[in-house]
mmCIF file of C-alpha atoms and ligand atoms in Angstrom:
data_model
loop_
_atom_site.group_PDB
_atom_site.id
_atom_site.type_symbol
_atom_site.label_atom_id
_atom_site.label_comp_id
_atom_site.label_asym_id
_atom_site.label_seq_id
_atom_site.Cartn_x
_atom_site.Cartn_y
_atom_site.Cartn_z
ATOM 1 C CA MET U 1 -49.983 -89.411 66.540
ATOM 2 C CA PRO U 2 -47.988 -92.493 66.758
ATOM 3 C CA GLU U 3 -44.717 -92.100 65.599
ATOM 4 C CA GLN U 4 -44.280 -93.476 61.999
ATOM 5 C CA THR U 5 -42.477 -97.006 61.833
ATOM 6 C CA TYR U 6 -40.834 -98.079 58.454
ATOM 7 C CA LYS U 7 -40.246 -101.759 57.595
ATOM 8 C CA PRO U 8 -37.459 -102.420 57.068
ATOM 9 C CA ALA U 9 -36.168 -100.126 59.675
ATOM 10 C CA LEU U 10 -34.862 -96.802 57.761
ATOM 11 C CA LYS U 11 -32.485 -94.613 59.689
ATOM 12 C CA SER U 12 -32.233 -91.034 58.386
ATOM 13 C CA LYS U 13 -28.523 -89.730 57.550
ATOM 14 C CA LEU U 14 -30.005 -86.292 57.595
ATOM 15 C CA PRO U 15 -32.585 -86.451 60.345
ATOM 16 C CA GLU U 16 -32.788 -82.597 61.044
ATOM 17 C CA ILE U 17 -33.387 -81.418 57.565
ATOM 18 C CA GLU U 18 -36.693 -80.217 56.857
ATOM 19 C CA THR U 19 -38.165 -79.082 53.633
ATOM 20 C CA SER U 20 -35.667 -76.199 52.036
ATOM 21 C CA ILE U 21 -37.129 -72.793 52.685
ATOM 22 C CA PHE U 22 -36.766 -72.272 48.911
ATOM 23 C CA THR U 23 -39.391 -75.059 48.098
ATOM 24 C CA VAL U 24 -41.477 -73.605 50.913
ATOM 25 C CA MET U 25 -41.665 -70.203 49.825
ATOM 26 C CA SER U 26 -42.046 -71.029 46.075
ATOM 27 C CA LYS U 27 -44.905 -73.251 47.099
ATOM 28 C CA MET U 28 -46.577 -70.519 49.278
ATOM 29 C CA ALA U 29 -46.153 -68.155 46.526
ATOM 30 C CA ALA U 30 -47.841 -70.267 44.046
ATOM 31 C CA GLU U 31 -50.467 -71.025 46.227
ATOM 32 C CA HIS U 32 -51.495 -67.333 47.068
ATOM 33 C CA ASN U 33 -50.640 -66.413 43.532
ATOM 34 C CA ALA U 34 -47.701 -64.076 44.850
ATOM 35 C CA ILE U 35 -44.957 -62.672 42.885
ATOM 36 C CA ASN U 36 -42.239 -64.759 43.593
ATOM 37 C CA LEU U 37 -39.006 -62.798 44.488
ATOM 38 C CA SER U 38 -37.791 -65.592 46.942
ATOM 39 C CA GLN U 39 -36.136 -68.429 45.046
ATOM 40 C CA GLY U 40 -32.908 -67.213 42.912
ATOM 41 C CA PHE U 41 -33.917 -67.678 39.342
ATOM 42 C CA PRO U 42 -34.358 -65.430 36.404
ATOM 43 C CA ASP U 43 -37.732 -65.038 34.871
ATOM 44 C CA PHE U 44 -36.236 -63.540 31.525
ATOM 45 C CA PRO U 45 -35.315 -65.821 28.603
ATOM 46 C CA VAL U 46 -32.090 -67.762 27.892
ATOM 47 C CA SER U 47 -30.152 -66.581 24.624
ATOM 48 C CA GLY U 48 -31.810 -67.960 21.534
ATOM 49 C CA GLU U 49 -28.452 -68.020 20.020
ATOM 50 C CA LEU U 50 -27.308 -70.380 23.018
ATOM 51 C CA ILE U 51 -30.498 -72.462 22.581
ATOM 52 C CA ASP U 52 -29.748 -72.720 18.892
ATOM 53 C CA ARG U 53 -26.340 -74.032 19.236
ATOM 54 C CA ILE U 54 -27.388 -76.782 21.662
ATOM 55 C CA HIS U 55 -30.034 -77.794 19.437
ATOM 56 C CA TYR U 56 -27.638 -77.770 16.432
ATOM 57 C CA TYR U 57 -25.348 -80.406 18.314
ATOM 58 C CA MET U 58 -28.435 -82.549 19.259
ATOM 59 C CA LYS U 59 -29.158 -82.947 15.653
ATOM 60 C CA GLN U 60 -25.599 -83.462 14.769
ATOM 61 C CA GLY U 61 -25.833 -86.483 16.876
ATOM 62 C CA TYR U 62 -24.101 -85.165 20.118
ATOM 63 C CA ASN U 63 -26.407 -87.409 22.235
ATOM 64 C CA GLN U 64 -24.378 -89.922 24.139
ATOM 65 C CA TYR U 65 -22.177 -89.675 27.180
ATOM 66 C CA ALA U 66 -19.630 -87.085 27.264
ATOM 67 C CA PRO U 67 -16.145 -87.944 28.861
ATOM 68 C CA THR U 68 -16.153 -87.769 32.612
ATOM 69 C CA PRO U 69 -14.242 -84.585 32.958
ATOM 70 C CA GLY U 70 -16.147 -82.752 30.263
ATOM 71 C CA MET U 71 -16.212 -82.298 26.390
ATOM 72 C CA PRO U 72 -12.737 -81.303 25.535
ATOM 73 C CA ALA U 73 -14.101 -78.295 23.669
ATOM 74 C CA LEU U 74 -15.685 -76.875 26.324
ATOM 75 C CA VAL U 75 -12.866 -77.526 28.832
ATOM 76 C CA LYS U 76 -10.599 -75.622 26.514
ATOM 77 C CA ALA U 77 -13.216 -72.593 26.348
ATOM 78 C CA ILE U 78 -13.440 -72.357 30.234
ATOM 79 C CA ALA U 79 -9.607 -72.512 30.341
ATOM 80 C CA GLN U 80 -9.416 -69.576 28.055
ATOM 81 C CA LYS U 81 -12.190 -67.962 29.966
ATOM 82 C CA LEU U 82 -10.023 -68.251 33.320
ATOM 83 C CA GLU U 83 -7.168 -66.726 31.843
ATOM 84 C CA ARG U 84 -9.309 -63.809 30.563
ATOM 85 C CA CYS U 85 -11.160 -63.141 33.750
ATOM 86 C CA PHE U 86 -8.675 -64.210 36.556
ATOM 87 C CA GLY U 87 -5.141 -64.208 34.534
ATOM 88 C CA PHE U 88 -4.898 -67.868 35.508
ATOM 89 C CA SER U 89 -3.823 -70.115 32.748
ATOM 90 C CA PRO U 90 -4.178 -73.694 33.996
ATOM 91 C CA GLN U 91 -1.114 -75.820 32.876
ATOM 92 C CA ASP U 92 -3.065 -78.915 32.060
ATOM 93 C CA PRO U 93 -6.761 -78.046 31.602
ATOM 94 C CA ALA U 94 -7.698 -81.643 30.994
ATOM 95 C CA ARG U 95 -6.359 -82.183 34.745
ATOM 96 C CA GLU U 96 -7.867 -79.200 36.341
ATOM 97 C CA ILE U 97 -11.150 -78.337 34.973
ATOM 98 C CA THR U 98 -14.474 -80.740 35.472
ATOM 99 C CA LEU U 99 -17.884 -80.245 34.282
ATOM 100 C CA THR U 100 -20.425 -81.073 37.004
ATOM 101 C CA ALA U 101 -24.186 -81.019 37.198
ATOM 102 C CA GLY U 102 -24.458 -77.643 38.353
ATOM 103 C CA ALA U 103 -22.540 -75.861 40.928
ATOM 104 C CA THR U 104 -24.559 -78.110 43.616
ATOM 105 C CA GLU U 105 -22.793 -81.632 42.264
ATOM 106 C CA ALA U 106 -19.463 -79.813 42.224
ATOM 107 C CA LEU U 107 -19.923 -78.853 45.884
ATOM 108 C CA PHE U 108 -20.714 -82.369 46.886
ATOM 109 C CA CYS U 109 -17.991 -83.817 44.936
ATOM 110 C CA VAL U 110 -15.395 -81.396 46.579
ATOM 111 C CA ILE U 111 -16.694 -81.772 50.193
ATOM 112 C CA ALA U 112 -16.883 -85.431 49.633
ATOM 113 C CA ALA U 113 -13.329 -85.856 48.312
ATOM 114 C CA LEU U 114 -11.941 -83.707 51.456
ATOM 115 C CA VAL U 115 -13.965 -84.435 54.568
ATOM 116 C CA HIS U 116 -13.649 -87.648 56.395
ATOM 117 C CA LYS U 117 -15.194 -88.817 59.316
ATOM 118 C CA GLY U 118 -14.391 -86.517 62.381
ATOM 119 C CA ASP U 119 -12.959 -83.508 60.231
ATOM 120 C CA GLU U 120 -14.113 -80.227 60.731
ATOM 121 C CA VAL U 121 -15.107 -77.724 58.329
ATOM 122 C CA ILE U 122 -15.297 -73.932 58.703
ATOM 123 C CA VAL U 123 -18.746 -72.482 57.284
ATOM 124 C CA LEU U 124 -19.343 -68.979 57.594
ATOM 125 C CA ASP U 125 -22.771 -67.855 58.617
ATOM 126 C CA PRO U 126 -25.266 -66.802 57.058
ATOM 127 C CA ALA U 127 -24.340 -69.649 54.610
ATOM 128 C CA TYR U 128 -26.111 -71.135 51.455
ATOM 129 C CA ASP U 129 -27.957 -73.996 52.668
ATOM 130 C CA ALA U 130 -26.083 -76.948 50.413
ATOM 131 C CA TYR U 131 -22.899 -76.872 52.567
ATOM 132 C CA VAL U 132 -23.925 -78.110 56.209
ATOM 133 C CA PRO U 133 -25.862 -81.168 55.276
ATOM 134 C CA THR U 134 -23.180 -82.184 52.528
ATOM 135 C CA ILE U 135 -20.500 -82.143 55.228
ATOM 136 C CA ALA U 136 -22.627 -84.021 57.760
ATOM 137 C CA LEU U 137 -23.101 -86.806 55.041
ATOM 138 C CA GLN U 138 -19.570 -87.150 55.152
ATOM 139 C CA GLY U 139 -19.341 -87.721 58.804
ATOM 140 C CA GLY U 140 -17.983 -84.140 59.489
ATOM 141 C CA ASN U 141 -18.901 -81.334 61.437
ATOM 142 C CA SER U 142 -19.355 -77.677 60.657
ATOM 143 C CA ALA U 143 -17.881 -75.076 62.684
ATOM 144 C CA ARG U 144 -20.143 -72.089 61.729
ATOM 145 C CA ILE U 145 -18.486 -68.653 62.147
ATOM 146 C CA PRO U 146 -20.655 -65.558 61.763
ATOM 147 C CA LEU U 147 -19.599 -63.011 59.294
ATOM 148 C CA LYS U 148 -19.077 -59.495 60.627
ATOM 149 C CA GLN U 149 -22.377 -57.878 61.692
ATOM 150 C CA GLU U 150 -21.734 -54.375 60.208
ATOM 151 C CA ASN U 151 -20.671 -55.592 56.581
ATOM 152 C CA PHE U 152 -21.052 -59.477 56.019
ATOM 153 C CA ARG U 153 -17.128 -59.651 55.533
ATOM 154 C CA PRO U 154 -15.316 -62.602 56.993
ATOM 155 C CA ASP U 155 -14.043 -62.025 60.581
ATOM 156 C CA TRP U 156 -10.411 -63.565 59.827
ATOM 157 C CA GLU U 157 -9.619 -63.212 63.920
ATOM 158 C CA ALA U 158 -12.350 -65.386 64.647
ATOM 159 C CA ILE U 159 -11.657 -67.762 61.941
ATOM 160 C CA GLU U 160 -8.103 -68.066 62.784
ATOM 161 C CA LYS U 161 -9.214 -68.989 66.370
ATOM 162 C CA ALA U 162 -11.591 -71.605 65.200
ATOM 163 C CA VAL U 163 -9.016 -73.616 63.422
ATOM 164 C CA LYS U 164 -8.041 -76.818 64.865
ATOM 165 C CA PRO U 165 -5.685 -79.735 63.762
ATOM 166 C CA GLU U 166 -9.154 -81.468 62.547
ATOM 167 C CA THR U 167 -10.137 -78.597 60.425
ATOM 168 C CA LYS U 168 -9.690 -79.537 57.052
ATOM 169 C CA LEU U 169 -11.473 -77.062 54.774
ATOM 170 C CA ILE U 170 -12.767 -73.618 54.948
ATOM 171 C CA ILE U 171 -15.753 -72.671 52.581
ATOM 172 C CA LEU U 172 -16.039 -69.229 51.172
ATOM 173 C CA ASN U 173 -18.658 -67.723 48.800
ATOM 174 C CA THR U 174 -18.186 -64.699 46.691
ATOM 175 C CA PRO U 175 -20.255 -62.890 45.697
ATOM 176 C CA HIS U 176 -22.094 -63.924 48.873
ATOM 177 C CA ASN U 177 -25.977 -65.409 49.054
ATOM 178 C CA PRO U 178 -27.913 -64.241 50.830
ATOM 179 C CA THR U 179 -26.011 -60.936 51.793
ATOM 180 C CA GLY U 180 -24.851 -59.538 48.422
ATOM 181 C CA ALA U 181 -21.143 -58.749 49.959
ATOM 182 C CA ILE U 182 -18.084 -59.632 48.221
ATOM 183 C CA LEU U 183 -14.684 -60.527 49.239
ATOM 184 C CA LYS U 184 -12.029 -58.150 49.005
ATOM 185 C CA GLU U 185 -8.373 -58.135 48.172
ATOM 186 C CA GLU U 186 -7.368 -58.017 51.872
ATOM 187 C CA ASP U 187 -9.837 -60.776 52.670
ATOM 188 C CA LEU U 188 -7.667 -63.088 50.112
ATOM 189 C CA LYS U 189 -4.605 -61.876 51.613
ATOM 190 C CA GLU U 190 -5.806 -63.071 55.053
ATOM 191 C CA LEU U 191 -6.986 -66.379 53.739
ATOM 192 C CA GLN U 192 -3.445 -66.525 52.353
ATOM 193 C CA LYS U 193 -1.851 -66.098 55.784
ATOM 194 C CA LEU U 194 -4.515 -68.604 57.118
ATOM 195 C CA LEU U 195 -3.404 -71.180 54.718
ATOM 196 C CA GLN U 196 0.477 -70.410 55.338
ATOM 197 C CA LYS U 197 -0.152 -71.084 59.000
ATOM 198 C CA HIS U 198 -2.141 -74.299 58.790
ATOM 199 C CA GLU U 199 -0.743 -76.803 56.562
ATOM 200 C CA GLN U 200 -3.855 -79.239 56.281
ATOM 201 C CA LEU U 201 -6.375 -76.669 55.329
ATOM 202 C CA TRP U 202 -8.172 -76.737 51.892
ATOM 203 C CA VAL U 203 -10.238 -74.256 50.470
ATOM 204 C CA LEU U 204 -13.788 -74.535 48.765
ATOM 205 C CA SER U 205 -14.951 -71.306 46.943
ATOM 206 C CA ASP U 206 -18.412 -70.954 45.805
ATOM 207 C CA GLU U 207 -18.175 -68.473 42.998
ATOM 208 C CA VAL U 208 -21.508 -69.005 41.109
ATOM 209 C CA TYR U 209 -22.287 -65.164 41.086
ATOM 210 C CA GLU U 210 -18.772 -64.463 39.584
ATOM 211 C CA HIS U 211 -20.371 -62.104 36.983
ATOM 212 C CA ILE U 212 -22.493 -60.427 39.108
ATOM 213 C CA THR U 213 -20.510 -57.442 40.871
ATOM 214 C CA PHE U 214 -21.496 -53.913 41.215
ATOM 215 C CA ASP U 215 -19.966 -50.277 40.940
ATOM 216 C CA GLY U 216 -16.817 -51.652 39.200
ATOM 217 C CA GLU U 217 -15.984 -53.988 42.087
ATOM 218 C CA ARG U 218 -13.725 -56.857 40.707
ATOM 219 C CA HIS U 219 -14.426 -60.285 41.400
ATOM 220 C CA GLU U 220 -11.865 -61.902 43.902
ATOM 221 C CA SER U 221 -11.752 -65.317 42.578
ATOM 222 C CA VAL U 222 -9.261 -67.430 44.507
ATOM 223 C CA LEU U 223 -8.061 -68.611 41.202
ATOM 224 C CA ARG U 224 -6.348 -65.279 40.924
ATOM 225 C CA TYR U 225 -3.965 -66.139 43.906
ATOM 226 C CA PRO U 226 -1.178 -68.590 42.974
ATOM 227 C CA GLU U 227 -0.604 -69.633 46.684
ATOM 228 C CA ILE U 228 -4.195 -70.150 47.211
ATOM 229 C CA ARG U 229 -5.139 -71.974 44.198
ATOM 230 C CA LYS U 230 -2.910 -74.627 45.048
ATOM 231 C CA ARG U 231 -4.963 -75.339 47.828
ATOM 232 C CA ALA U 232 -8.497 -74.652 46.551
ATOM 233 C CA ALA U 233 -11.329 -75.884 44.618
ATOM 234 C CA ALA U 234 -13.418 -73.041 42.948
ATOM 235 C CA VAL U 235 -17.106 -73.597 41.887
ATOM 236 C CA PHE U 236 -18.786 -71.882 38.986
ATOM 237 C CA SER U 237 -22.461 -72.307 37.227
ATOM 238 C CA PHE U 238 -23.578 -71.733 33.831
ATOM 239 C CA GLY U 239 -26.878 -71.931 35.274
ATOM 240 C CA LYS U 240 -26.436 -68.687 36.958
ATOM 241 C CA THR U 241 -24.297 -67.026 34.416
ATOM 242 C CA PHE U 242 -26.266 -67.758 31.368
ATOM 243 C CA HIS U 243 -29.882 -67.524 33.014
ATOM 244 C CA ALA U 244 -30.630 -70.985 32.803
ATOM 245 C CA THR U 245 -30.730 -72.545 36.285
ATOM 246 C CA GLY U 246 -32.647 -75.563 35.122
ATOM 247 C CA TRP U 247 -29.940 -76.811 32.994
ATOM 248 C CA LYS U 248 -27.865 -77.652 36.082
ATOM 249 C CA THR U 249 -24.355 -77.126 34.194
ATOM 250 C CA GLY U 250 -21.318 -76.217 36.295
ATOM 251 C CA TYR U 251 -18.014 -76.725 37.058
ATOM 252 C CA VAL U 252 -14.769 -77.110 39.281
ATOM 253 C CA VAL U 253 -11.494 -75.785 39.101
ATOM 254 C CA ALA U 254 -8.841 -77.461 41.365
ATOM 255 C CA PRO U 255 -5.269 -78.604 41.198
ATOM 256 C CA PRO U 256 -4.639 -81.896 39.801
ATOM 257 C CA SER U 257 -3.847 -83.835 42.860
ATOM 258 C CA LEU U 258 -7.494 -82.746 44.326
ATOM 259 C CA MET U 259 -9.227 -83.082 40.966
ATOM 260 C CA LYS U 260 -8.228 -86.720 40.843
ATOM 261 C CA GLU U 261 -10.019 -87.368 44.278
ATOM 262 C CA ILE U 262 -12.845 -85.282 43.145
ATOM 263 C CA ARG U 263 -13.322 -86.980 39.807
ATOM 264 C CA ASN U 264 -13.249 -90.360 41.639
ATOM 265 C CA ILE U 265 -16.599 -89.274 43.217
ATOM 266 C CA HIS U 266 -18.102 -87.508 40.294
ATOM 267 C CA GLN U 267 -17.880 -90.429 38.137
ATOM 268 C CA PHE U 268 -20.214 -92.428 40.469
ATOM 269 C CA VAL U 269 -22.653 -89.369 41.164
ATOM 270 C CA THR U 270 -23.406 -88.630 37.656
ATOM 271 C CA PHE U 271 -20.453 -89.913 35.395
ATOM 272 C CA ALA U 272 -20.757 -86.972 32.969
ATOM 273 C CA VAL U 273 -23.123 -84.063 32.070
ATOM 274 C CA HIS U 274 -25.391 -83.373 29.124
ATOM 275 C CA THR U 275 -23.465 -83.388 25.943
ATOM 276 C CA PRO U 276 -25.127 -81.042 23.500
ATOM 277 C CA THR U 277 -25.543 -78.367 26.408
ATOM 278 C CA GLN U 278 -21.557 -78.607 26.639
ATOM 279 C CA MET U 279 -20.822 -78.339 22.972
ATOM 280 C CA GLY U 280 -23.215 -75.111 22.789
ATOM 281 C CA LEU U 281 -21.624 -73.611 25.849
ATOM 282 C CA ALA U 282 -18.129 -74.234 24.228
ATOM 283 C CA ASP U 283 -19.365 -72.069 21.131
ATOM 284 C CA TYR U 284 -21.154 -69.335 23.331
ATOM 285 C CA LEU U 285 -18.048 -68.764 25.208
ATOM 286 C CA GLN U 286 -16.211 -67.761 22.104
ATOM 287 C CA GLU U 287 -17.712 -64.395 22.553
ATOM 288 C CA PRO U 288 -16.540 -62.845 26.059
ATOM 289 C CA ALA U 289 -19.396 -60.292 25.510
ATOM 290 C CA HIS U 290 -21.891 -62.872 26.479
ATOM 291 C CA TYR U 291 -20.484 -62.824 30.270
ATOM 292 C CA GLU U 292 -18.760 -59.471 30.274
ATOM 293 C CA GLN U 293 -21.887 -57.466 29.857
ATOM 294 C CA LEU U 294 -23.405 -59.086 32.966
ATOM 295 C CA PRO U 295 -22.295 -56.663 35.670
ATOM 296 C CA ARG U 296 -23.957 -53.790 33.825
ATOM 297 C CA PHE U 297 -27.174 -55.804 33.053
ATOM 298 C CA TYR U 298 -27.798 -56.917 36.719
ATOM 299 C CA GLN U 299 -26.577 -53.376 38.077
ATOM 300 C CA GLN U 300 -29.218 -51.956 36.069
ATOM 301 C CA LYS U 301 -31.808 -54.312 37.554
ATOM 302 C CA ARG U 302 -30.635 -53.667 41.048
ATOM 303 C CA ASP U 303 -30.627 -50.159 40.600
ATOM 304 C CA ILE U 304 -34.060 -49.935 38.991
ATOM 305 C CA PHE U 305 -35.394 -52.152 42.008
ATOM 306 C CA ALA U 306 -33.898 -49.708 44.603
ATOM 307 C CA ARG U 307 -35.492 -46.675 42.976
ATOM 308 C CA LEU U 308 -38.573 -48.430 42.751
ATOM 309 C CA MET U 309 -38.563 -49.241 46.369
ATOM 310 C CA GLU U 310 -37.313 -45.759 47.430
ATOM 311 C CA GLY U 311 -40.591 -44.695 48.465
ATOM 312 C CA SER U 312 -41.250 -47.814 50.873
ATOM 313 C CA ARG U 313 -40.594 -48.218 54.446
ATOM 314 C CA PHE U 314 -38.025 -51.396 53.764
ATOM 315 C CA ARG U 315 -34.546 -50.139 54.096
ATOM 316 C CA PRO U 316 -31.817 -51.664 51.918
ATOM 317 C CA VAL U 317 -28.704 -53.300 52.869
ATOM 318 C CA PRO U 318 -25.731 -52.362 50.676
ATOM 319 C CA SER U 319 -24.857 -54.764 48.074
ATOM 320 C CA SER U 320 -22.076 -55.376 45.973
ATOM 321 C CA GLY U 321 -22.993 -58.418 44.233
ATOM 322 C CA THR U 322 -25.407 -61.416 43.200
ATOM 323 C CA TYR U 323 -29.109 -60.961 42.198
ATOM 324 C CA PHE U 324 -30.241 -60.709 45.926
ATOM 325 C CA GLN U 325 -31.068 -57.399 47.686
ATOM 326 C CA LEU U 326 -31.560 -57.423 51.511
ATOM 327 C CA TYR U 327 -34.327 -55.332 52.965
ATOM 328 C CA SER U 328 -34.643 -54.364 56.740
ATOM 329 C CA TYR U 329 -38.279 -54.225 57.742
ATOM 330 C CA ALA U 330 -37.558 -52.884 61.279
ATOM 331 C CA ASP U 331 -39.756 -49.715 60.148
ATOM 332 C CA ILE U 332 -42.720 -51.816 59.568
ATOM 333 C CA SER U 333 -42.965 -54.561 61.992
ATOM 334 C CA ASP U 334 -41.535 -56.409 64.952
ATOM 335 C CA LYS U 335 -42.518 -59.849 63.453
ATOM 336 C CA PRO U 336 -40.011 -62.467 63.348
ATOM 337 C CA ASP U 337 -38.519 -62.875 59.903
ATOM 338 C CA THR U 338 -40.027 -66.322 59.105
ATOM 339 C CA GLU U 339 -43.665 -64.906 60.115
ATOM 340 C CA MET U 340 -43.050 -61.720 58.034
ATOM 341 C CA ALA U 341 -42.112 -63.544 54.896
ATOM 342 C CA GLY U 342 -45.408 -65.780 55.326
ATOM 343 C CA TRP U 343 -47.630 -62.729 56.053
ATOM 344 C CA LEU U 344 -46.149 -60.618 53.213
ATOM 345 C CA THR U 345 -46.923 -63.696 50.761
ATOM 346 C CA LYS U 346 -50.168 -64.362 52.126
ATOM 347 C CA GLU U 347 -51.696 -60.864 52.636
ATOM 348 C CA TYR U 348 -49.651 -58.894 50.049
ATOM 349 C CA GLY U 349 -48.724 -61.336 47.362
ATOM 350 C CA VAL U 350 -45.005 -60.716 47.343
ATOM 351 C CA ALA U 351 -42.649 -63.779 48.374
ATOM 352 C CA ALA U 352 -39.225 -63.241 49.717
ATOM 353 C CA ILE U 353 -36.697 -65.433 51.904
ATOM 354 C CA PRO U 354 -36.308 -64.742 55.612
ATOM 355 C CA VAL U 355 -32.610 -64.354 56.373
ATOM 356 C CA SER U 356 -32.524 -66.378 59.662
ATOM 357 C CA VAL U 357 -32.726 -69.603 57.847
ATOM 358 C CA PHE U 358 -29.132 -69.027 56.519
ATOM 359 C CA TYR U 359 -27.696 -69.081 60.398
ATOM 360 C CA GLU U 360 -27.152 -71.919 62.343
ATOM 361 C CA SER U 361 -28.318 -69.810 65.292
ATOM 362 C CA LYS U 362 -31.406 -68.848 63.397
ATOM 363 C CA ARG U 363 -30.249 -65.184 64.201
ATOM 364 C CA ASP U 364 -33.154 -62.811 63.238
ATOM 365 C CA GLN U 365 -32.229 -59.373 62.176
ATOM 366 C CA GLN U 366 -35.452 -58.522 60.601
ATOM 367 C CA LEU U 367 -34.161 -58.998 57.191
ATOM 368 C CA LEU U 368 -35.500 -60.364 53.899
ATOM 369 C CA ARG U 369 -33.875 -61.318 50.708
ATOM 370 C CA PHE U 370 -35.504 -60.391 47.570
ATOM 371 C CA CYS U 371 -34.297 -61.717 44.169
ATOM 372 C CA PHE U 372 -34.010 -58.995 41.629
ATOM 373 C CA ALA U 373 -33.315 -61.303 38.624
ATOM 374 C CA LYS U 374 -36.790 -60.322 37.273
ATOM 375 C CA ASN U 375 -38.311 -58.393 34.332
ATOM 376 C CA GLU U 376 -38.687 -54.697 35.066
ATOM 377 C CA GLU U 377 -42.410 -55.414 34.837
ATOM 378 C CA THR U 378 -42.400 -57.900 37.730
ATOM 379 C CA LEU U 379 -40.027 -55.705 39.956
ATOM 380 C CA LYS U 380 -42.526 -52.884 39.165
ATOM 381 C CA GLN U 381 -45.395 -54.856 40.295
ATOM 382 C CA ALA U 382 -43.632 -56.045 43.419
ATOM 383 C CA ALA U 383 -42.445 -52.558 44.416
ATOM 384 C CA GLU U 384 -45.799 -50.990 43.990
ATOM 385 C CA ILE U 385 -47.306 -53.586 46.394
ATOM 386 C CA LEU U 386 -44.195 -53.246 48.943
ATOM 387 C CA CYS U 387 -44.378 -49.289 48.875
ATOM 388 C CA LYS U 388 -47.952 -49.776 50.345
ATOM 389 C CA ILE U 389 -46.858 -51.283 53.452
HETATM 390 C C1 LIG K 1 -24.156 -69.769 46.726
HETATM 391 C C2 LIG K 1 -24.810 -70.706 45.804
HETATM 392 N N1 LIG K 1 -24.000 -71.711 45.375
HETATM 393 C C3 LIG K 1 -24.614 -72.861 44.512
HETATM 394 C C4 LIG K 1 -25.714 -72.791 44.021
HETATM 395 C C5 LIG K 1 -26.097 -73.774 43.171
HETATM 396 O O1 LIG K 1 -26.033 -73.824 41.750
HETATM 397 P P1 LIG K 1 -26.396 -74.503 40.587
HETATM 398 O O2 LIG K 1 -28.010 -74.245 40.282
HETATM 399 O O3 LIG K 1 -25.487 -74.445 39.329
HETATM 400 O O4 LIG K 1 -26.292 -75.879 41.213
HETATM 401 C C6 LIG K 1 -26.550 -71.652 44.367
HETATM 402 C C7 LIG K 1 -27.763 -71.556 43.781
HETATM 403 O O5 LIG K 1 -28.752 -71.047 44.115
HETATM 404 C C8 LIG K 1 -26.210 -70.520 44.967
HETATM 405 O O6 LIG K 1 -26.672 -69.695 45.572
#
């Protein structure tokens, strides 16, 4: 086929980017009427109480632009939540917290604020798909360091070796998508040492699954550690926390100097986020049980899915957090994982995500990622099919 020519000439900024695997698998799931355990979103409802609060504020006339950093009532409620969850009480919440259009916008603004042309960023593989293209858009380079094969935790020795003078940022994600691994206190201690040694380094910590940890494990936010949080931006998502991914409401916490730069960008990306949602969330956060019951809620789902899958030939990879569960299908097939995911969707009607897509090297470990943020009935139906394979 002749190459398509555009007029006027159009030079892509992200020429390597293909349609995201989440879009591909969700589309394939819809076409084959498959149970969609691929994309990470819940199929159970958002709290009626929260919806009522947001509706209330809409009717009260809270329908115009919010201040760029966020509605003061929500900024205050987030500051209280940070104190309660991580023992971190921002000195001046108005200068350290910014509401964003989902965690995605926060990730974009932090990377854009910190990465200049030619800078390098350490990204740990497998990695969530938003980081690398955003770094590339700023003219930065990603140095991708694999997580340890045996437990998907950071290999601090390899990271230390990878730091160069032009390395400006390291991106962490805990609890980790796609593996379900979490950072432990010793990882944060290693991170602290790394920062002490390399004065030019900042940290971007993607903590959107902060409330989904299992078996009594504590979420190790960078914000718990005073020496780290001076040099870190931490990113959170109300979409993930309150089962409302479509609302695209998140926030970033950073020291005032960095936040000033983040806001310079945020004001020209979205300027501000949905006002009535912010007001409703401010009320809803007054009751900590709304987020404190989440680890139990999701652990139950993880365990139900694990029990239902016991009779299958899929082998689970131990998971400590997120609403994803990795399964090895090595006992079933030697197909590459992308092929396996397509085959499962088309032939059996269950969609999952192949893990190789999260690696720069496309490393294939015959692993699939299943999202268990679903009703018990959905999980039952999916497991019943998977057990027959
Ligand atoms: C690790 C990670 N970071 C960020 C996001 C994006 O969050 P949001 O929907 O709030 O933009 C996701 C969503 O899947 C995610 O898994």
